[in-house]
Short mmCIF file of C-alpha atoms in Angstrom, two decimals:
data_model
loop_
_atom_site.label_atom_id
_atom_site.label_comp_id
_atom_site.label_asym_id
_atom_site.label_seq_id
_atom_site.Cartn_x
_atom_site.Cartn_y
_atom_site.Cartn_z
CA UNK H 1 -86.07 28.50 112.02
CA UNK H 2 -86.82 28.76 116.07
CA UNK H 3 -83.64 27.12 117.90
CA UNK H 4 -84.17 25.04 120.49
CA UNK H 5 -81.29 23.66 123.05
CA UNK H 6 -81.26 20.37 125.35
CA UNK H 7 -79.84 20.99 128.65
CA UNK H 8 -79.74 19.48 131.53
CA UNK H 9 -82.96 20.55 133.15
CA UNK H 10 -84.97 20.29 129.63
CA UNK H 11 -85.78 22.04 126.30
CA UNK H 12 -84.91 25.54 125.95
CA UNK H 13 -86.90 27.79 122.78
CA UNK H 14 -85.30 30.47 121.83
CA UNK H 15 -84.92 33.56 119.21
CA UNK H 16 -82.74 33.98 115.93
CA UNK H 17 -81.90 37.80 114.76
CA UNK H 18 -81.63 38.89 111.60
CA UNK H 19 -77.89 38.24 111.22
CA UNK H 20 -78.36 34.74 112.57
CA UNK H 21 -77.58 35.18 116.06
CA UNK H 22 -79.43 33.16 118.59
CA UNK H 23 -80.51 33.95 121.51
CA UNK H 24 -81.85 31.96 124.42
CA UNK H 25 -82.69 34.26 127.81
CA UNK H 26 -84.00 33.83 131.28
CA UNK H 27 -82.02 30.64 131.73
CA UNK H 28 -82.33 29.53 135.12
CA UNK H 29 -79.35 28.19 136.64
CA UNK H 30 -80.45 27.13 140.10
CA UNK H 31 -83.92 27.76 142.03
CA UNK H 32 -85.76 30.28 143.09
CA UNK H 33 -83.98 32.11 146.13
CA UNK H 34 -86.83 32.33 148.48
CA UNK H 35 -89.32 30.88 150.73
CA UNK H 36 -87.48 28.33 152.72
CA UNK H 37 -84.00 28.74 150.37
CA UNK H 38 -83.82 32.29 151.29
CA UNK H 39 -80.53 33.75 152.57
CA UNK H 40 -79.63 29.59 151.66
CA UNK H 41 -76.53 28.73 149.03
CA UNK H 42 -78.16 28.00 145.50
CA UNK H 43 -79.91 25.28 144.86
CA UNK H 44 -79.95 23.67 142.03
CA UNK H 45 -82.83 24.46 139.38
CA UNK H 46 -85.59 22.20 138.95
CA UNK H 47 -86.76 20.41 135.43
CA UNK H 48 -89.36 20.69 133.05
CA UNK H 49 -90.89 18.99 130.93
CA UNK H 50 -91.44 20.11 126.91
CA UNK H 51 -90.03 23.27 125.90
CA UNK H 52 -89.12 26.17 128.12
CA UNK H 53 -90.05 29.46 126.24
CA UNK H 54 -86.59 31.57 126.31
CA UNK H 55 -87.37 34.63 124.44
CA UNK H 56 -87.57 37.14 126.92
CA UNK H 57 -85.51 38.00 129.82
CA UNK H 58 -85.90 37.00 133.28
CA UNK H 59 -86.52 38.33 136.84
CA UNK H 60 -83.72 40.38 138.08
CA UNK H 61 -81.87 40.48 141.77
CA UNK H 62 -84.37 42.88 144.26
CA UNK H 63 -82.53 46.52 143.81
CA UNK H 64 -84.22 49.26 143.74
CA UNK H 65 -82.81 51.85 140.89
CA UNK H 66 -79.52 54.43 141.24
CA UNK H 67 -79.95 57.39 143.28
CA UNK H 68 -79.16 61.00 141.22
CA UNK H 69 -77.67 61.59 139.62
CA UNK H 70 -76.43 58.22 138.51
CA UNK H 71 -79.99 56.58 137.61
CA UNK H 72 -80.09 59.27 134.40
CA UNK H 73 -75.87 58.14 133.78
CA UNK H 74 -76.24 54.23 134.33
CA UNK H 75 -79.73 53.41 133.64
CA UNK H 76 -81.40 50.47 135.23
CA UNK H 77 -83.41 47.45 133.93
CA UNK H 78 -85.57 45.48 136.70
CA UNK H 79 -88.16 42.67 136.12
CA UNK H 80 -90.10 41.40 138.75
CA UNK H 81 -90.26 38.00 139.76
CA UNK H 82 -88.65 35.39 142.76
CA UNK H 83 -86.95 32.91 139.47
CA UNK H 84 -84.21 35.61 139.46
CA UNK H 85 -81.05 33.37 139.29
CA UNK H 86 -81.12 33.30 135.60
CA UNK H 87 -78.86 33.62 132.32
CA UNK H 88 -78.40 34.54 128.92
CA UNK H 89 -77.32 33.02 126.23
CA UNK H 90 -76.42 34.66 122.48
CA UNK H 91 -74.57 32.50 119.96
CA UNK H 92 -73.79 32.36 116.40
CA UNK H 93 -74.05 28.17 116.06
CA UNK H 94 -76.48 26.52 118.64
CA UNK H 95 -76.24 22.83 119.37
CA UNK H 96 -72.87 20.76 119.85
CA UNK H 97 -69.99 20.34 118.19
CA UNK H 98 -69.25 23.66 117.15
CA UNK H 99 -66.66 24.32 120.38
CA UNK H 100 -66.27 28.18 120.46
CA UNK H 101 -65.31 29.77 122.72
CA UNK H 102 -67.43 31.07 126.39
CA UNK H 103 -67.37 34.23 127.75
CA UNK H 104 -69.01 34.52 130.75
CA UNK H 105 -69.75 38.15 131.99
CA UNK H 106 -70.41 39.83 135.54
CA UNK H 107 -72.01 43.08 136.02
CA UNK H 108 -71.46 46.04 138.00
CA UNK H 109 -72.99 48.20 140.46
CA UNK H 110 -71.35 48.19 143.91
CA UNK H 111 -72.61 44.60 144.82
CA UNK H 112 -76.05 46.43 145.12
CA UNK H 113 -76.81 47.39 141.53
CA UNK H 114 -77.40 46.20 138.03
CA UNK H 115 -78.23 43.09 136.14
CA UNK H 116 -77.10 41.55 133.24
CA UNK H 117 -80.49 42.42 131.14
CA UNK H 118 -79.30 46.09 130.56
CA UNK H 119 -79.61 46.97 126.72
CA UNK H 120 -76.32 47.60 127.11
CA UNK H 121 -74.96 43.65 128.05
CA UNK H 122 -76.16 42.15 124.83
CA UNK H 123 -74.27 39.38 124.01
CA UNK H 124 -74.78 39.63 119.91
CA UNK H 125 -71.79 41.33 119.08
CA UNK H 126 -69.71 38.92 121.15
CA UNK H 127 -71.96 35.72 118.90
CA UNK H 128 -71.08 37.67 115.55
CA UNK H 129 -67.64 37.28 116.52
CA UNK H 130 -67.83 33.60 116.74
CA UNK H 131 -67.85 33.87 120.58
CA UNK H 132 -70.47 32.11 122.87
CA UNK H 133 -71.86 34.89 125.21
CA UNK H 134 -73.73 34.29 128.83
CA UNK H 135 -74.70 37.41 131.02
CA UNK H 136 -75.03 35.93 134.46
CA UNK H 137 -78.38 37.50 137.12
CA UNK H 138 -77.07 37.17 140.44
CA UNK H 139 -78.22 37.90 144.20
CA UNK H 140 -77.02 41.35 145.17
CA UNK H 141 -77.36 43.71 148.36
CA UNK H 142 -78.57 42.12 151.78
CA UNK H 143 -79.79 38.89 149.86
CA UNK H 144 -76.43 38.77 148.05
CA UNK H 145 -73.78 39.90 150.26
CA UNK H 146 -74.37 40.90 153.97
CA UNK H 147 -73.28 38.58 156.98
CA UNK H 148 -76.22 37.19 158.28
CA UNK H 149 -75.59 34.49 161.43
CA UNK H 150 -77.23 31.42 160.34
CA UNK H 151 -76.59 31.95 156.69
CA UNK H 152 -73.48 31.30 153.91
CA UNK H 153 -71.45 34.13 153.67
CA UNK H 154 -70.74 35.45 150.12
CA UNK H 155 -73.94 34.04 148.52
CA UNK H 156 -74.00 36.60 145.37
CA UNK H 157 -70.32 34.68 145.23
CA UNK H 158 -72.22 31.26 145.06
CA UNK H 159 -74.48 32.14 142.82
CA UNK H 160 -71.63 32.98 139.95
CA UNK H 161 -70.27 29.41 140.88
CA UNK H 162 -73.20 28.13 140.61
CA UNK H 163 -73.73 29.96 137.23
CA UNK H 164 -70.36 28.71 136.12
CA UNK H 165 -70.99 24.90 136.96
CA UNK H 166 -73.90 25.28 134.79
CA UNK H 167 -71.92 26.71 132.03
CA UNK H 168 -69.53 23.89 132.40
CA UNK H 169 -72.39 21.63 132.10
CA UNK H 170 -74.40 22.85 129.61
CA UNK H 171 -72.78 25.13 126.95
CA UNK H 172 -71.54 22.70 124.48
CA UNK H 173 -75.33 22.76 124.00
CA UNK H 174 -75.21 25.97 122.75
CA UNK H 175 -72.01 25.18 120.75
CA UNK H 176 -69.51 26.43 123.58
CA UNK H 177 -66.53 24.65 124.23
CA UNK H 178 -66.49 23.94 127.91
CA UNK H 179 -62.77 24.42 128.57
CA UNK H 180 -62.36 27.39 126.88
CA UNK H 181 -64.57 29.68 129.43
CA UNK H 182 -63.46 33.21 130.03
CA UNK H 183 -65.04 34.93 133.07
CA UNK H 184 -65.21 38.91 132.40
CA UNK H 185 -66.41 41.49 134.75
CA UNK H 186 -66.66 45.35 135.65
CA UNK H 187 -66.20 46.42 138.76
CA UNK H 188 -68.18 44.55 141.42
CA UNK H 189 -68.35 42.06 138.50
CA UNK H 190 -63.97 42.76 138.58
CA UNK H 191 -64.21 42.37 142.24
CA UNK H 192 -66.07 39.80 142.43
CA UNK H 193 -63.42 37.49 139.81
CA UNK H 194 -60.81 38.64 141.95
CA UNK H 195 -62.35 36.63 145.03
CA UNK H 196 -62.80 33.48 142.53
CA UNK H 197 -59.67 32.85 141.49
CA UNK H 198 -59.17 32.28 145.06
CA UNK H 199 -62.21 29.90 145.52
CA UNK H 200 -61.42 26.31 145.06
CA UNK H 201 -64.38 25.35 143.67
CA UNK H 202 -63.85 27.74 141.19
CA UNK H 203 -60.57 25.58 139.60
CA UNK H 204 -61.77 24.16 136.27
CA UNK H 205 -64.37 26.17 135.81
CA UNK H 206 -62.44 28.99 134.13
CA UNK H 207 -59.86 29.36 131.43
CA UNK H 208 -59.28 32.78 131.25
CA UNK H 209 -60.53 35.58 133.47
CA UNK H 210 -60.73 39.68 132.61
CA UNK H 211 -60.98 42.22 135.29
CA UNK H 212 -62.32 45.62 134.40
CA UNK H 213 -61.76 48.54 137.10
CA UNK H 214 -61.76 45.85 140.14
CA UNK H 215 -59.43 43.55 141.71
CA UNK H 216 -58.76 40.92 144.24
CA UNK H 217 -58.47 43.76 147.09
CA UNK H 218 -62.63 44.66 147.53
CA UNK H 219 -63.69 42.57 150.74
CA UNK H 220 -64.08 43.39 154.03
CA UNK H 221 -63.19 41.22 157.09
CA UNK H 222 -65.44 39.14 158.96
CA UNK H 223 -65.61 41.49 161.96
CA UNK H 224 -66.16 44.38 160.01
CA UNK H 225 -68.54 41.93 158.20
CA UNK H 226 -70.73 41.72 161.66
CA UNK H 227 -70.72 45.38 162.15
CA UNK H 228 -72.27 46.14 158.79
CA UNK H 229 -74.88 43.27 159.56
CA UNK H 230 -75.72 44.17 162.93
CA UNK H 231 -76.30 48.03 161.76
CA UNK H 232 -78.46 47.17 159.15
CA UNK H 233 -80.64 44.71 161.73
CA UNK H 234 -80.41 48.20 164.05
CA UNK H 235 -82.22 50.03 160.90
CA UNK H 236 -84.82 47.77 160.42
CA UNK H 237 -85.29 46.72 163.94
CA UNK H 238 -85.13 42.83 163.98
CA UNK H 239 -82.32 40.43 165.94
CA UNK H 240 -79.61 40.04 163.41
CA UNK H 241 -80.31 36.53 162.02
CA UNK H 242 -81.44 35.19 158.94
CA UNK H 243 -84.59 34.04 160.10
CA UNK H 244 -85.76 37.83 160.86
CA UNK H 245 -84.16 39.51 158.22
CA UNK H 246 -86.39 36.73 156.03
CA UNK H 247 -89.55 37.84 157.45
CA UNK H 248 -88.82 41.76 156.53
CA UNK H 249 -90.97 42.84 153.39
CA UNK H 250 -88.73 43.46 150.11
CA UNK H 251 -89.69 47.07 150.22
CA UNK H 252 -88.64 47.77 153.69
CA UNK H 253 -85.47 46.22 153.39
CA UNK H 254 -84.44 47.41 150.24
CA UNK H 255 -84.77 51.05 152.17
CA UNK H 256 -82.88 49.86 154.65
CA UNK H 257 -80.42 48.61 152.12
CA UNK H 258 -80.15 52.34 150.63
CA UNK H 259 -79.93 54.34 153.94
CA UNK H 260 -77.39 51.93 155.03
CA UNK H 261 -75.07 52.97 151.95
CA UNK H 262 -76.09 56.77 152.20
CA UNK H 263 -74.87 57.08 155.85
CA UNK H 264 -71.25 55.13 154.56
CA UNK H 265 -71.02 57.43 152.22
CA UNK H 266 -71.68 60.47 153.69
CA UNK H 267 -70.14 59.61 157.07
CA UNK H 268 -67.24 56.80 156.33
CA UNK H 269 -65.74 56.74 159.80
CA UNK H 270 -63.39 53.82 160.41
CA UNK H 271 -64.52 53.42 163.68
CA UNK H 272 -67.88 52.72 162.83
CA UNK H 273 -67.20 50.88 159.46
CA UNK H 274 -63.86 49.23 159.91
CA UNK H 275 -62.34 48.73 156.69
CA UNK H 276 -65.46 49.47 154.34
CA UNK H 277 -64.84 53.09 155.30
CA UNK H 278 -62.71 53.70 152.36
CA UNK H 279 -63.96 50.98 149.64
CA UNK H 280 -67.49 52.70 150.33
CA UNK H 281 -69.32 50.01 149.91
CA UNK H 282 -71.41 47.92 152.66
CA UNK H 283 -71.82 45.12 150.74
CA UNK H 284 -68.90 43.19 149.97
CA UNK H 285 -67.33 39.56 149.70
CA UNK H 286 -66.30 38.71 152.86
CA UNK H 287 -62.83 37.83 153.29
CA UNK H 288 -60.06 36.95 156.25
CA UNK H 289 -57.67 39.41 153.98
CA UNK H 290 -56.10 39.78 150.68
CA UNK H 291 -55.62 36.72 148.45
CA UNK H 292 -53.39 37.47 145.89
CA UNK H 293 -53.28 34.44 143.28
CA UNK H 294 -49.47 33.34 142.51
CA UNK H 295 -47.27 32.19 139.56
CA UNK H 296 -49.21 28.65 139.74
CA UNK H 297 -53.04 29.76 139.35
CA UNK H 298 -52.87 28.54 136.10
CA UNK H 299 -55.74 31.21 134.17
CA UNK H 300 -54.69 33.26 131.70
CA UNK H 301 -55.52 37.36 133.07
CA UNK H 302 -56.11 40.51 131.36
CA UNK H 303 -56.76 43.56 134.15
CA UNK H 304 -56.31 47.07 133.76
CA UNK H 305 -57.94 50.25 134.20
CA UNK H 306 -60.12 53.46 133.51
CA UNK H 307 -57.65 56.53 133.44
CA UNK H 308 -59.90 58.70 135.70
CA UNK H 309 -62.30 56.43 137.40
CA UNK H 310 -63.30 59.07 140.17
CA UNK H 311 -64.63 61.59 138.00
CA UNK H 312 -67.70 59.70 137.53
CA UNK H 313 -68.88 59.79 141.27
CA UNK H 314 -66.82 63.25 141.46
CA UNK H 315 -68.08 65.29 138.28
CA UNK H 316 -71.64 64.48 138.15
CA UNK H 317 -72.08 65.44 141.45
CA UNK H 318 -70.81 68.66 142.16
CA UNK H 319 -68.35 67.58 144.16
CA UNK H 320 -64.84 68.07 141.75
CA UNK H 321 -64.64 71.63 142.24
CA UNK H 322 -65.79 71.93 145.51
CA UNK H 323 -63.24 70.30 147.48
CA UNK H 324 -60.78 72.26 149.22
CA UNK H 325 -56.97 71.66 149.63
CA UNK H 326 -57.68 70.75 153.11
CA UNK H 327 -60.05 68.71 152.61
CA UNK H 328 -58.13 66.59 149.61
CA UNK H 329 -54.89 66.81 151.71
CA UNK H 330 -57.36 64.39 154.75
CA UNK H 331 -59.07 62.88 151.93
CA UNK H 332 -54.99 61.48 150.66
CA UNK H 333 -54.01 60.69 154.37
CA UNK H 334 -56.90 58.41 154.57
CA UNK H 335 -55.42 56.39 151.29
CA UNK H 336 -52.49 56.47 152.85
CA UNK H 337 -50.88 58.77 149.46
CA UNK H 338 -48.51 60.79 149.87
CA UNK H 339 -50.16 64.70 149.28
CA UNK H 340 -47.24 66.69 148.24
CA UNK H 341 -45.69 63.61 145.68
CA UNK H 342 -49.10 63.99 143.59
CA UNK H 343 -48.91 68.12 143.70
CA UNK H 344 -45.65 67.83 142.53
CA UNK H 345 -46.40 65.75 139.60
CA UNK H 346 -49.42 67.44 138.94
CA UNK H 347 -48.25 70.80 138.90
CA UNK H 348 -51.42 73.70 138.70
CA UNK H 349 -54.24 70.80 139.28
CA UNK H 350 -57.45 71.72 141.38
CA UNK H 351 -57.39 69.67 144.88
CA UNK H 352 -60.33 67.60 143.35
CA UNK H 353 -58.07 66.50 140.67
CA UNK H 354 -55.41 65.34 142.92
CA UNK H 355 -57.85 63.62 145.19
CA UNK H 356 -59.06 61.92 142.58
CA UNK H 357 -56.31 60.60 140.70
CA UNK H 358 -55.52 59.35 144.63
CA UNK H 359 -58.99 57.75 144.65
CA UNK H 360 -58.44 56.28 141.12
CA UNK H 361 -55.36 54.72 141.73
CA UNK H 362 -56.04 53.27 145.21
CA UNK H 363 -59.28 52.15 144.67
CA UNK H 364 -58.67 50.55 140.93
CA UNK H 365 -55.38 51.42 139.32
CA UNK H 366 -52.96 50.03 141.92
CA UNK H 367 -54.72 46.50 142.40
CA UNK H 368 -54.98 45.83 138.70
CA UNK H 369 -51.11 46.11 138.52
CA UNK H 370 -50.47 43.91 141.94
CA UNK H 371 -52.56 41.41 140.44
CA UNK H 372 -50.77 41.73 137.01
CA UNK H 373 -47.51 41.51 139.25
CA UNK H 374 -48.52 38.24 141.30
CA UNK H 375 -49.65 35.91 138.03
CA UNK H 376 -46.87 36.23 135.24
CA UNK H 377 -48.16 36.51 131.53
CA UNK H 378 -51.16 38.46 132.75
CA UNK H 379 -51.48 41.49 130.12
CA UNK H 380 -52.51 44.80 131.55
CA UNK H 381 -54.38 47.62 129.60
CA UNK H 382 -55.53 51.03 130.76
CA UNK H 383 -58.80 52.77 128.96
CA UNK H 384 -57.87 56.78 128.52
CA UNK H 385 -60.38 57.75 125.71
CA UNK H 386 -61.82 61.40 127.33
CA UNK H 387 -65.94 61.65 127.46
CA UNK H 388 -67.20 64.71 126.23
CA UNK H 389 -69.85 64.98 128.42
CA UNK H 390 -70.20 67.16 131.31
CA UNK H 391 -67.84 69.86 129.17
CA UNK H 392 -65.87 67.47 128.77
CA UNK H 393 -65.00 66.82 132.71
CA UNK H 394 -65.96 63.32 132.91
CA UNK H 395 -62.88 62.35 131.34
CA UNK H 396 -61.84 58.50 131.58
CA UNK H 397 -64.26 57.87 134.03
CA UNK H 398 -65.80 54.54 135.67
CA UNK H 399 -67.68 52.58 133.54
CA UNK H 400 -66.56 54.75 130.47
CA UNK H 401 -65.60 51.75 128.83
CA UNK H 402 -68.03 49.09 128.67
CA UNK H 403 -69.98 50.50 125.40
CA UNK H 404 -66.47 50.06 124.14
CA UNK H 405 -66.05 46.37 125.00
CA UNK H 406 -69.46 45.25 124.33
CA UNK H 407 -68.99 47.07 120.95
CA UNK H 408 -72.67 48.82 121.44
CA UNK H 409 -72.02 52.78 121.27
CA UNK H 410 -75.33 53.18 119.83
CA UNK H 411 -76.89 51.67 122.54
CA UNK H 412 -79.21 54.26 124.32
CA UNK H 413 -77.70 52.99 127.72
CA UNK H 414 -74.32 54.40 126.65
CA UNK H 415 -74.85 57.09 125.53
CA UNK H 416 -75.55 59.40 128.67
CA UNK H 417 -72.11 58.85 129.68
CA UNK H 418 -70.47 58.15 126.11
CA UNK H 419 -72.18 60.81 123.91
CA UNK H 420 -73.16 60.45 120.64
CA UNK H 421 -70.05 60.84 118.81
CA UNK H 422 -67.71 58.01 120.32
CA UNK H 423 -65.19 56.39 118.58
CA UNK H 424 -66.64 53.05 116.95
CA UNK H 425 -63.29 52.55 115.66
CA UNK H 426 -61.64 52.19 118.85
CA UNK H 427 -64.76 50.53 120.35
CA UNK H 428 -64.05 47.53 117.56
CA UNK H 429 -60.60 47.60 118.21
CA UNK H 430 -61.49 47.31 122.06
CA UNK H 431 -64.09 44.48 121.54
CA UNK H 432 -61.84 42.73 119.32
CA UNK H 433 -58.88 42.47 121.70
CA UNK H 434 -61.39 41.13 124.25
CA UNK H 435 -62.46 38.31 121.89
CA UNK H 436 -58.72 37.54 121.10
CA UNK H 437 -58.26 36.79 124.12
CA UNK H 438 -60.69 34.73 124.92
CA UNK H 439 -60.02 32.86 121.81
CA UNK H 440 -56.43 32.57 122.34
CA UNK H 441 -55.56 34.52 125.63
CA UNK H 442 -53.37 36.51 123.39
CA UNK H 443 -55.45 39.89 123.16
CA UNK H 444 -52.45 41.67 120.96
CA UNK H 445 -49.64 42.65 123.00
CA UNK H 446 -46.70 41.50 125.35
CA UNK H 447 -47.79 40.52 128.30
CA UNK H 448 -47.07 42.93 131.46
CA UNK H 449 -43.02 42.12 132.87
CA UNK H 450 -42.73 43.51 136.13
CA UNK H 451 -38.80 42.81 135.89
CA UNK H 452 -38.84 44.22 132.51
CA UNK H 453 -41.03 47.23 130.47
CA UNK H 454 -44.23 46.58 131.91
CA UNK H 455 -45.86 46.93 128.77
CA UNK H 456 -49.23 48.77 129.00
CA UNK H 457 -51.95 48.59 126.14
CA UNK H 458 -53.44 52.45 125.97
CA UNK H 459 -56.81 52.56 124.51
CA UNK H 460 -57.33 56.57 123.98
CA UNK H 461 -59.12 59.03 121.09
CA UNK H 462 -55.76 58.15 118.82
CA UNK H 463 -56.71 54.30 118.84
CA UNK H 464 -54.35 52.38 120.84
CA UNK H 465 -50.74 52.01 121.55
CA UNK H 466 -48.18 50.21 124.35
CA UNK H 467 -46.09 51.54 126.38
CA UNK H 468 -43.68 50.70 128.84
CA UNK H 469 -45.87 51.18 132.50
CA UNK H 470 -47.60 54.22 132.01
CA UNK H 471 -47.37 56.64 135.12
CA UNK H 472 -44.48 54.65 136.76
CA UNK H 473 -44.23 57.93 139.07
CA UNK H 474 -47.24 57.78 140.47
CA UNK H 475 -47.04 53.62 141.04
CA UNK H 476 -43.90 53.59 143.05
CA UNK H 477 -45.65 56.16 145.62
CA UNK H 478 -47.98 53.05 146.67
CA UNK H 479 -45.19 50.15 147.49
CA UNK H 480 -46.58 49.33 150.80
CA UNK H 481 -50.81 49.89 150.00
CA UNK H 482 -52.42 46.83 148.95
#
């Protein structure tokens, strides 16, 4: 039998699998972001009359794909098309009444990358678990995130809002319960939560939030915000306003966009970049400084980890064993880490293993647990399960454990990074935890105590296991970084 959904803006048609699952894709969730609403807040989407066909996935956010050596490790799904601020929807009972619970997930990729039609972001696993599932398109790069004078700020941001208030609106169509929405996100998609818990338009919208490998710490300030605009307007050679940047053709700019992130990361002066020098990234929420959420935010947060994020932009491209004790020695004064404490622990480790477990833990390790110690009951986990690939060198890495979560190791986008012999046991004990705690916001284990044992949950090649905070030496060295 073909499903079909009411919502708000009409009739949605949609797909059933063989195990029952529906699915209903290319949702859109506001307008078209162009023509006279480009660079413009999200407007809302229009109606239509009979039934939408929503068996096939949408446009995606203008990107153009990874550079290499990360295009053959994260691959990259793109559809053309201007309708880009879209959804998807998987779920086990569609129409109301049923009142399962949402999860609502944000992608990755730096602010610049990604989209929520990888292979890899299929939300059946999460429907065959009795969980409603939406993946969540949203504007990214220069149309998503750099300051533009006579434009919102933060419009990627306002897109996810946007997405959310349609979620709020509509999901009890798809048998969602509407107060009972967890937000989940890797990376940018991490970052990205971080900066809505502190958005009051955000309160209600969410129950529960998880934060994979980002924070509330990845912003840069408004000045530093106007630097990164006005060199990208240098680069293309328009004024730096909305109106020209609007009348620059998608190829050209999306060049632009790439060179602009090439010369921060090959030459991430402070002086130039301000405080993007060391998050790497030009395009970022922008923020007047670090928002921590408090005791009263009233969400229920899980946040933690990947072991040895680093490696992944480290390993793949040469760079691990070609850095130099000098080098990782300026590389730790620029974090602000103390050198010598981390050769001491780390007795015999290569300088690119120091300077990347500095990396790791300032850039994702360290926020996860001030977050964790700013909201109490928030549980903390940290992934630790070793990739084989690269001979084994990748280790914990970034990203490592989303086939894990999503509970899709056999999915061909996973496996570059993964291999072919992952651990589906610990990949269903992984997923299961996740859906827990959307359920319940109980995923399995005490919640993190910073006056007490902050307990830990350790997902590694044994299974998992608490314990009481993991690499407490190495956490006390960052008391005054944010």
């Amino acid at each position: 039998m073909t499903p079909v959904v009411t919502t708000a803006q009409g009739a949605l048609r949609g797909s059933t699998d063989a195990q029952g699952v529906a699915a209903f894709l290319g949702v859109p969730y506001a307008a078209p972001p162009f023509g006279p609403r480009r660079f413009r807040a999200p407007a809302p989407a229009e109606p239509w009359t009979g039934e939408r066909d929503a068996t096939a996935y949408g446009p995606t956010a203008p990107k153009n794909p990874y550079t290499p050596p990360f295009d053959a490790l994260i691959p990259e799904t793109s559809v053309p098309g201007e309708d880009c601020l879209n959804l998807n929807v998987w779920t086990p009972e569609p129409g109301p009444g049923a009142r399962l619970p949402v999860m609502v997930w944000l992608h990755g990729g730096s602010f610049s990358n990604g989209s929520a039609n990888s292979g890899g972001y299929r939300g059946e696993t999460f429907a065959r678990d009795g969980v409603v599932f939406v993946g969540v398109n949203y504007r990214l790069g220069t149309d998503g995130f750099l300051h533009l004078p006579g434009a919102p700020d933060n419009r990627g941001l306002l897109d996810q809002l946007a997405a959310l208030e349609w979620v709020r609106d509509n999901i009890a169509a798809f048998g969602g319960d509407p107060d009972r929405v967890t937000v989940f996100g890797e990376s940018a998609g991490g970052m990205a939560i971080g900066q809505l818990l502190a958005h009051a338009r955000a309160r209600g919208l969410l129950r529960r939030a998880v934060l994979q490998s980002g924070a509330c710490h990845h912003f840069v300030r408004p000045e530093t915000a106007r630097r990164i605009g006005a060199r990208m307007a240098d680069r293309l050679g328009v004024p730096h306003t909305a109106e020209a940047f609007a009348a620059v053709p998608l190829p050209e700019l999306l060049a632009a966009q790439d060179a602009l992130r090439m010369e921060l990361a090959t030459r991430p002066d402070p002086a130039v970049w301000g405080d993007a020098a060391l998050n790497a990234m030009p395009f970022e929420p922008v923020a007047d400084g670090l928002r921590l959420p408090g005791p009263d935010l009233g969400v229920d947060l899980l946040v933690g980890s990947n072991r040895e994020e680093n490696r992944l932009f480290m390993v793949p491209t040469d760079r691990f064993h070609g850095i130099t004790e000098e080098r990782a020695r300026r590389g730790a004064t620029a974090y602000g880490a103390d050198y010598d404490a981390y050769r001491e622990r780390r007795p015999g480790a290569a300088p690119g293993a120091l300077l990347e477990a500095i990396g790791t833990d300032w850039f994702y390790r360290i926020p996860a647990v001030r977050l964790a110690e700013s909201v109490p009951g928030t549980h903390v986990y940290e992934f630790a399960w070793r990739s084989p690939q690269f001979d084994g060198e990748l280790g914990a890495c970034h990203a490592l454990e989303l086939g894990f979560v999503f509970d899709l190791l056999d999915d061909p986008d996973y496996l570059p990074m993964a291999g072919e012999k992952a651990p589906r046991d610990l990949a269903r004990t992984m997923h299961a935890a996740w859906v827990a705690f959307a359920a319940t916001g109980d995923p399995g284990w005490t919640a993190y105590d910073p006056a007490g044992e902050r307990t830990t949950m350790v997902f590694d090649a044994d299974g998992c296991r608490t314990e009481a905070d993991p690499r407490a030496a190495e956490r006390e060295l960052w008391q005054d970084v944010r």
